[in-house]
C-alpha positions as semicolon CSV with decimal commas, in nm:
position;residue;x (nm);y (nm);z (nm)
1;X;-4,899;-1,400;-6,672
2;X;-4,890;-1,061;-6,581
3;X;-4,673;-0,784;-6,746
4;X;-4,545;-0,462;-6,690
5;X;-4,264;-0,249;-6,857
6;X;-4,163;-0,014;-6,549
7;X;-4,236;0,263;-6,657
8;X;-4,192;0,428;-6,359
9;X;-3,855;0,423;-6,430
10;X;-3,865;0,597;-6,761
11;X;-3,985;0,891;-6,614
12;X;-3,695;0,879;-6,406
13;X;-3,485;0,849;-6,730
14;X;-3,521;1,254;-6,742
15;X;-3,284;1,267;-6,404
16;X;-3,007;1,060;-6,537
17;X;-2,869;1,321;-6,794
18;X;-2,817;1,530;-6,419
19;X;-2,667;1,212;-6,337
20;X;-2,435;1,194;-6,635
21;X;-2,280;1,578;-6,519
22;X;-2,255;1,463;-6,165
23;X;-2,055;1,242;-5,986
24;X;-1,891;0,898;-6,175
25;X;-1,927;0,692;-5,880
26;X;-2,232;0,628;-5,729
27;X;-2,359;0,540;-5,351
28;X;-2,691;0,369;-5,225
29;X;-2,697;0,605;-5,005
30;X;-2,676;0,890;-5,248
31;X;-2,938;1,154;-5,172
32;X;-2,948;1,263;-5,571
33;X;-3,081;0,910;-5,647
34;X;-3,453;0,941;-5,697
35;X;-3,645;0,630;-5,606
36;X;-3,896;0,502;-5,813
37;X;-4,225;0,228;-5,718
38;X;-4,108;-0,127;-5,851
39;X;-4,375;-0,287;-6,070
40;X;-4,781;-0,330;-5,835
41;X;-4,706;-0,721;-5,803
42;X;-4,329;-0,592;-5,576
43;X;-4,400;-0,521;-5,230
44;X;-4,549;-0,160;-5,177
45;X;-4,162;-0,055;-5,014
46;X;-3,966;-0,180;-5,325
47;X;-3,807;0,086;-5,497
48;X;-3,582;0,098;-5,854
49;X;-3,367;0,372;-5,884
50;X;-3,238;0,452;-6,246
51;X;-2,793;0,476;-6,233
52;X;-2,728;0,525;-6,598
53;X;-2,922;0,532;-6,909
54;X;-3,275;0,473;-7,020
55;X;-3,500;0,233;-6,895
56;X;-3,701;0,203;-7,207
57;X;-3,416;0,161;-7,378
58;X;-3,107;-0,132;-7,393
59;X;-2,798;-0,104;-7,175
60;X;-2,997;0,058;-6,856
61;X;-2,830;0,036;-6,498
62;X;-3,035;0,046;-6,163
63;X;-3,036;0,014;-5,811
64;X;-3,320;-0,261;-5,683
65;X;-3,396;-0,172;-5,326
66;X;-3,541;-0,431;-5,062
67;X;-3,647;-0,325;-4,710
68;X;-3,473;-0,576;-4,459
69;X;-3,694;-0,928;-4,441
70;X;-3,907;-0,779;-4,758
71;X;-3,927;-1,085;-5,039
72;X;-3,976;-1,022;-5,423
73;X;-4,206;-1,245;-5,579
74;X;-4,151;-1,545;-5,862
75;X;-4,115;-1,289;-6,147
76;X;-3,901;-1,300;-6,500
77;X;-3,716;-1,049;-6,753
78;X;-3,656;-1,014;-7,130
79;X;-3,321;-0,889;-7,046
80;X;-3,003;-1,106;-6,880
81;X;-2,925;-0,933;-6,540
82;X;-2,624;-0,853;-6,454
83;X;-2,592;-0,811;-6,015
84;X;-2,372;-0,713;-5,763
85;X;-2,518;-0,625;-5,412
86;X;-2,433;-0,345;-5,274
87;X;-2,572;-0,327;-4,934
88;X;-2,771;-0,616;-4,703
89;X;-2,801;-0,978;-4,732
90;X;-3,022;-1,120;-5,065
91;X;-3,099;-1,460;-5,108
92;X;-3,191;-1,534;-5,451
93;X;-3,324;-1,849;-5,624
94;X;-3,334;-1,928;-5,967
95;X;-3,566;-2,188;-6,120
96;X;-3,429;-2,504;-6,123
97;X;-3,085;-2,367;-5,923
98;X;-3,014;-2,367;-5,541
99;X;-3,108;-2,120;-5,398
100;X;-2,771;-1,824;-5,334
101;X;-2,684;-1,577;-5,041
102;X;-2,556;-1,278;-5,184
103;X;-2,352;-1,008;-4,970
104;X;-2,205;-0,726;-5,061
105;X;-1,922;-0,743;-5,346
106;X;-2,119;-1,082;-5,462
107;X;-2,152;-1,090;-5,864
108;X;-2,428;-1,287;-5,955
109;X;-2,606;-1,340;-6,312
110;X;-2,935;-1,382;-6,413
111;X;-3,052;-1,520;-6,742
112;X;-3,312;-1,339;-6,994
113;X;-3,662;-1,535;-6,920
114;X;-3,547;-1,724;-6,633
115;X;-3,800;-1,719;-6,354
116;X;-3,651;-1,621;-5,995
117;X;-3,741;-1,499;-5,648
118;X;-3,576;-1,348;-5,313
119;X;-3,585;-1,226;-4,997
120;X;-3,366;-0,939;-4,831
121;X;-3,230;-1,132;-4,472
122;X;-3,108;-0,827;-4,321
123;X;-3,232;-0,629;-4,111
124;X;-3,057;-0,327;-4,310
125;X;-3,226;-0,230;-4,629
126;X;-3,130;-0,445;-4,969
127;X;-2,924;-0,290;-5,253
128;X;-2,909;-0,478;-5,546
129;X;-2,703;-0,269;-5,840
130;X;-2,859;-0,437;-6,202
131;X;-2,727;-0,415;-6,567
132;X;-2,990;-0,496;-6,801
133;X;-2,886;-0,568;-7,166
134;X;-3,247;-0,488;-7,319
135;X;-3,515;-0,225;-7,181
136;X;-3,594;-0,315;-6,827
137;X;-3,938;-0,497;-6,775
138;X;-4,079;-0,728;-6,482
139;X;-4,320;-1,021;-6,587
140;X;-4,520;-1,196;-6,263
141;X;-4,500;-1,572;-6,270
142;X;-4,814;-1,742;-6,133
């Protein structure tokens, strides 16, 4: 099994304290959100942008961003997700659950360890807001 910690996004740690003096509310959209790579097993597109807090740290919040039709592969995390999308279409399957459409407004949660995968079914880009409970790390499943 390959691991990562995305660290990536730890560097982008540094922004969020410009974050914390800006604005409380946050858009996709918003041109002050720098976009980080998502972990080398992600499509080359996928980006993670870092909301609130550190991702090295517990209690991080991030934007996960699909292009439209782009999938994610079978992957897991040491941290329970907590999702609402934001923007596009996202169908997401857990391991050993049906498969789910999210749209925008949809809540869904995700487990600590529990393997899952996707696919963005817009054409639109994919904005999945994420509230991780421990530091934020992506592990492939073969």
């Amino acid at each position: 099994m390959e691991s990562l910690l995305i660290t990536g996004c730890c560097a982008l740690a540094l922004s969020t304290s410009a974050m914390a003096a800006g604005p409380l509310a946050i858009t996709g959209t918003d041109k002050n959100i720098q976009w980080a790579p998502c972990p080398p097993f992600f499509e080359q597109t996928c980006r993670l942008g870092v909301l609130h807090g550190n991702p090295a740290e517990p209690n991080a919040d991030v934007f996960f961003r699909l292009d439209g039709g782009e999938a994610f592969p079978t992957h897991t995390h040491s941290s329970a997700e907590r999702m609402v999308l934001v923007q596009g279409k996202l169908r997401v399957e857990y391991e050993g659950h049906d498969a789910v459409t999210l749209e925008p407004g949809t809540y869904a949660y995700g487990p600590a360890e529990m393997p899952h995968k996707g696919q963005c079914l817009s054409e639109e880009r994919c904005i999945l807001f994420i509230a991780f409970e421990a530091p934020v790390d992506a592990f492939a499943v073969d």
